[in-house]
PDB file of C-alpha atoms in Angstrom:
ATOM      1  CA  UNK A   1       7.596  16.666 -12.219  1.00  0.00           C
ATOM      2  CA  UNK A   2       8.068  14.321 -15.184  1.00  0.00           C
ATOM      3  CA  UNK A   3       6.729  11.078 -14.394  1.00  0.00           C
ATOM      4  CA  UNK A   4       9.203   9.202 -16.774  1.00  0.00           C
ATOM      5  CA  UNK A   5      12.094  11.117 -14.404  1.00  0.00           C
ATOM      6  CA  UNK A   6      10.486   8.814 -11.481  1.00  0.00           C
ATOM      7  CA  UNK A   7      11.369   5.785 -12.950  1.00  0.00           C
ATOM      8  CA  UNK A   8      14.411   6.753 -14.248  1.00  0.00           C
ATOM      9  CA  UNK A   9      15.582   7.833 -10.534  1.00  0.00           C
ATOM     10  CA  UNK A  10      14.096   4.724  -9.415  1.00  0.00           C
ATOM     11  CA  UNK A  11      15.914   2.499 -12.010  1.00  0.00           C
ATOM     12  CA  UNK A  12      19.288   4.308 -11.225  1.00  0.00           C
ATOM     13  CA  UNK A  13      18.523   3.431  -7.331  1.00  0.00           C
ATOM     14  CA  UNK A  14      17.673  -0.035  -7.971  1.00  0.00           C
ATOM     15  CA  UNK A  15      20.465  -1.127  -9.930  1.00  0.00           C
ATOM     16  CA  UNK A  16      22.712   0.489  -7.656  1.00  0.00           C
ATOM     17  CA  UNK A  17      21.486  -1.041  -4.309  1.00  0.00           C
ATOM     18  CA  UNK A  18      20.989  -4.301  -5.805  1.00  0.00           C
ATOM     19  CA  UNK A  19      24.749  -4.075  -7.308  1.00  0.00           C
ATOM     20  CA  UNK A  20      25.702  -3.216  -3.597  1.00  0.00           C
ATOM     21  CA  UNK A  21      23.412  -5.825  -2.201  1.00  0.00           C
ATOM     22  CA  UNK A  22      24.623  -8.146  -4.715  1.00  0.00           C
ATOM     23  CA  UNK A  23      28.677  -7.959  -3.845  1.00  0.00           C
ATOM     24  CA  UNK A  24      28.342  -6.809   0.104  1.00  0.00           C
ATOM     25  CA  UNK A  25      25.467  -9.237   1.145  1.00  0.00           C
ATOM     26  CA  UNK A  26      27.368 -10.106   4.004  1.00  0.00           C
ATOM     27  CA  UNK A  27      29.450  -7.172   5.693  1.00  0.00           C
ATOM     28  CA  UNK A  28      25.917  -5.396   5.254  1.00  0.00           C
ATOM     29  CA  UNK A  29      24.446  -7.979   6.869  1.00  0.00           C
ATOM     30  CA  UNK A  30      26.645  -7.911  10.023  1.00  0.00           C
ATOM     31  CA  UNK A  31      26.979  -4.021   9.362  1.00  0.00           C
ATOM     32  CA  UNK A  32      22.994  -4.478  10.547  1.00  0.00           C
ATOM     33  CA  UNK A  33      23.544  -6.472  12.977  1.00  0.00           C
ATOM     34  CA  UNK A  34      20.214  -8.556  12.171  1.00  0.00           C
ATOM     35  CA  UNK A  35      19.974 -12.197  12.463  1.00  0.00           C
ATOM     36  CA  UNK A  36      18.916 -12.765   8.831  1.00  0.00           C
ATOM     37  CA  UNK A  37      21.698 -14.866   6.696  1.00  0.00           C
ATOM     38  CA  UNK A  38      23.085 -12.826   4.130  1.00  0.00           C
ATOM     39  CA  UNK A  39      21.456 -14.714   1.782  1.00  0.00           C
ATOM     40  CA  UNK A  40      18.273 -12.441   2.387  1.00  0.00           C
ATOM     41  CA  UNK A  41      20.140  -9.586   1.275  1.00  0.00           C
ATOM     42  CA  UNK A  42      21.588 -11.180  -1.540  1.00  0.00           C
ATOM     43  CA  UNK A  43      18.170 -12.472  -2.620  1.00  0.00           C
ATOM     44  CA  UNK A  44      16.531  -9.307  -2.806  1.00  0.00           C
ATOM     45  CA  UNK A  45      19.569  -7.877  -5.141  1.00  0.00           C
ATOM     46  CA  UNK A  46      18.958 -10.460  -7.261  1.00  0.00           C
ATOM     47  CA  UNK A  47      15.175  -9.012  -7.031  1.00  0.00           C
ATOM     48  CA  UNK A  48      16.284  -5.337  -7.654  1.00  0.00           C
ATOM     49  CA  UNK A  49      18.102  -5.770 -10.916  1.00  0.00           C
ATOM     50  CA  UNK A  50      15.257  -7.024 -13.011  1.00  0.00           C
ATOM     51  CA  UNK A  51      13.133  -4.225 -10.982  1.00  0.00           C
ATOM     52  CA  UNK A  52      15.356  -1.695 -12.193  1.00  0.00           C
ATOM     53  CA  UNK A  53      15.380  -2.827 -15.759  1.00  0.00           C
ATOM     54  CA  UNK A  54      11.483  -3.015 -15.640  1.00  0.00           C
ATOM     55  CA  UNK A  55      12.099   0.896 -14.055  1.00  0.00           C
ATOM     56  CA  UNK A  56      14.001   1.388 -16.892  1.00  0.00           C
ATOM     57  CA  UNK A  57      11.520   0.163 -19.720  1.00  0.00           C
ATOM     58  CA  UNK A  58       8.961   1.971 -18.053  1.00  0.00           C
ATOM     59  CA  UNK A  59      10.992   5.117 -17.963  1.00  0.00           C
ATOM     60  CA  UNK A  60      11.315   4.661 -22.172  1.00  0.00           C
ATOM     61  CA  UNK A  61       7.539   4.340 -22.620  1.00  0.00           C
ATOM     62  CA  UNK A  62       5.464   8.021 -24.749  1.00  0.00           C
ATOM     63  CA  UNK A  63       3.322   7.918 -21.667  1.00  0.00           C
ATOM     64  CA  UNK A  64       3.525   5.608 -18.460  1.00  0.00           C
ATOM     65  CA  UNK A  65       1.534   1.944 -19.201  1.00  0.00           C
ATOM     66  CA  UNK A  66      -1.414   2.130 -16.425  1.00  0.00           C
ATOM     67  CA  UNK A  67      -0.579  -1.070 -15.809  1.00  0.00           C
ATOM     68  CA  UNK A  68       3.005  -0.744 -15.262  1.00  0.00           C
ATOM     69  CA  UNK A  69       2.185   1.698 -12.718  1.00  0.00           C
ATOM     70  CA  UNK A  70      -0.691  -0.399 -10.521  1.00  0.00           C
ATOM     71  CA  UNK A  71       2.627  -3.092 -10.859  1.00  0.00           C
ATOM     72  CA  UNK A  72       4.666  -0.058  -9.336  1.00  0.00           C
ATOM     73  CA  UNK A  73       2.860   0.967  -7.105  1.00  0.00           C
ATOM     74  CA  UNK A  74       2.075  -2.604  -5.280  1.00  0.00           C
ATOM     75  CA  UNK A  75       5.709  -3.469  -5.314  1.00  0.00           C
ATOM     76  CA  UNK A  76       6.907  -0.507  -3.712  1.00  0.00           C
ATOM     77  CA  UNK A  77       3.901  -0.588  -1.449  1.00  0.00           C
ATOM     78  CA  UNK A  78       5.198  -4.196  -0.455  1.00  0.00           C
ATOM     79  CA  UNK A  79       8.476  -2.880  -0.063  1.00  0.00           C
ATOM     80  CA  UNK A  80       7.726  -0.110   2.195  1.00  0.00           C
ATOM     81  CA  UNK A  81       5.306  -2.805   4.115  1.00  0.00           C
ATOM     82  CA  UNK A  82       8.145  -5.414   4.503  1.00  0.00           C
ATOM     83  CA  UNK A  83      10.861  -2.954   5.015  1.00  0.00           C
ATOM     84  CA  UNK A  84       8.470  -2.134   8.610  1.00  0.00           C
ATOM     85  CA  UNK A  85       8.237  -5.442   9.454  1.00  0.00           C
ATOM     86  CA  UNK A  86      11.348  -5.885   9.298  1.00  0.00           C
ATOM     87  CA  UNK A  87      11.894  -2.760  11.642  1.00  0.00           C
ATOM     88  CA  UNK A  88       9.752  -4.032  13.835  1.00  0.00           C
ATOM     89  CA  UNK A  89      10.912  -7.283  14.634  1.00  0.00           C
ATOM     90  CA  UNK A  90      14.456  -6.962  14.172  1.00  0.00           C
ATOM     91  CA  UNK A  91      14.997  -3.188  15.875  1.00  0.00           C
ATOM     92  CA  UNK A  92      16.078  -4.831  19.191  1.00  0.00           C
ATOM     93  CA  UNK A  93      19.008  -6.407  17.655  1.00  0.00           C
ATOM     94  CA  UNK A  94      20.015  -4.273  14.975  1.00  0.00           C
ATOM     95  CA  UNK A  95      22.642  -1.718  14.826  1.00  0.00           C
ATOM     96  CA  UNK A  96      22.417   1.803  14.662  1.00  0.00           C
ATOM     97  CA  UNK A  97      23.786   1.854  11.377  1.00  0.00           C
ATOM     98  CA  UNK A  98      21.398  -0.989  10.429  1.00  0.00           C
ATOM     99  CA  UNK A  99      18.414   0.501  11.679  1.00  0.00           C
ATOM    100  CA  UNK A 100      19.448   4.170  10.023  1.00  0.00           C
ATOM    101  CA  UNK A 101      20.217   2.112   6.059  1.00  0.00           C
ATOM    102  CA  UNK A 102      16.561   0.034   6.659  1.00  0.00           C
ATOM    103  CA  UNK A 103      14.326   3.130   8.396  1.00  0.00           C
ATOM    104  CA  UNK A 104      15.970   5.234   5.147  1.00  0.00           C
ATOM    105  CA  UNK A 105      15.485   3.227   2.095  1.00  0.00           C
ATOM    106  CA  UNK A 106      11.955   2.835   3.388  1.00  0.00           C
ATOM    107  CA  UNK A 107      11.085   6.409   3.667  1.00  0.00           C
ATOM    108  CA  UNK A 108      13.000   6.098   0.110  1.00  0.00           C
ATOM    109  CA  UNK A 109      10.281   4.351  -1.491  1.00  0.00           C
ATOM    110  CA  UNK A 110       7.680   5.364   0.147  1.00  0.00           C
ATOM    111  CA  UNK A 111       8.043   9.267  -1.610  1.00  0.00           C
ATOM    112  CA  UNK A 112       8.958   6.979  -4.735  1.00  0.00           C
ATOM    113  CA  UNK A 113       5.604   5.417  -4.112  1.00  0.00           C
ATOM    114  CA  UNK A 114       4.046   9.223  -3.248  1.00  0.00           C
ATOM    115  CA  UNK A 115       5.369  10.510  -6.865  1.00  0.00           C
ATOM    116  CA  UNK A 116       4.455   7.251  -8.933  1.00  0.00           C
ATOM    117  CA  UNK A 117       0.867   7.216  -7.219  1.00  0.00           C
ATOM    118  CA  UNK A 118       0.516  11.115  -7.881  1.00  0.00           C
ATOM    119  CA  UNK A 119       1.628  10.545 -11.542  1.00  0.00           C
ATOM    120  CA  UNK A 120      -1.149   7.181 -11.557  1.00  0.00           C
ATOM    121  CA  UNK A 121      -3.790   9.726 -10.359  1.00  0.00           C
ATOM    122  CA  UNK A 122      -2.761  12.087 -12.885  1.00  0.00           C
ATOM    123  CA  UNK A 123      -3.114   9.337 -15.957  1.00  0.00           C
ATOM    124  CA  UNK A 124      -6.596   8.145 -13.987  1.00  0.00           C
ATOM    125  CA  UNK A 125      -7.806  11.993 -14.676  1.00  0.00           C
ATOM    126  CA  UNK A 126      -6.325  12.646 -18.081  1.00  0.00           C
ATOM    127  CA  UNK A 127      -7.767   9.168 -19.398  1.00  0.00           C
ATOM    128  CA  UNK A 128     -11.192   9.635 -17.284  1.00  0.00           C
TER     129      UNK A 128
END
C-alpha cells in the first residue's frame, strides 16, 4: 500500500469527523449518552481540522518526513489510548450507539496507526 494513500484516507477522515464534531457536538453528545459537556466533543473537532490539514501536507510530501510520522504515530497512539479510557470509565452510562461510534473510531485508528507504523518501519529499513 502507498503510504502517502494513508494520510490521505486519514486527512479525508479527520476533516470529516471534526466537521461533524464541529456542528453536532451536542446531539452526539446525548446520542452517547456520556456525561461529558459537549464542549469535549467540540474541542477535539477543533483538534481534528488542523490534524487533517497536517494529514494532508504529509500526504503531498516525495517521501513521508520521519518525523512527521514519529508525530503520527504518537498522536494516534494517544488517540487510541484516550479513546479506551474513555470506554472504560464512561461504558456504564453510555448508550449503545455511543459505545458502538467510540469502540469504532478507536479500532479506526488503531489500523491507521498499524499502516502508518508499517510504512515508519519501512522508511527505518530503506534509510538504515
Amino acid at each position: 500500500m502507498n503510504d502517502r494513500f494513508v494520510y490521505r484516507f486519514d486527512a479525508f477522515a479527520a476533516i470529516f469527523m471534526g466537521t461533524v464534531l464541529l456542528v453536532w457536538a451536542t446531539p452526539l453528545t446525548t446520542l452517547a449518552g456520556w456525561p461529558l459537556p459537549p464542549s469535549f466533543l467540540f474541542c477535539v473537532g477543533l483538534f481534528l481540522v488542523p490534524w487533517a490539514g497536517f494529514n494532508a501536507w504529509t500526504s503531498t510530501q516525495p517521501a513521508v518526513p520521519l518525523r512527521a510520522a514519529w508525530v503520527h504515530l504518537a498522536v494516534d497512539a494517544s488517540w487510541v489510548l484516550g479513546s479506551g479510557a474513555l470506554l472504560v470509565a464512561y461504558t456504564p452510562g453510555m448508550s449503545g450507539v455511543g459505545v458502538a461510534i467510540v469502540a469504532g473510531q478507536t479500532v479506526s485508528v488503531l489500523g491507521v496507526f498499524a499502516l502508518k507504523l508499517a510504512g515508519v518501519a519501512r522508511l527505518r529499513v530503506v534509510r538504515g
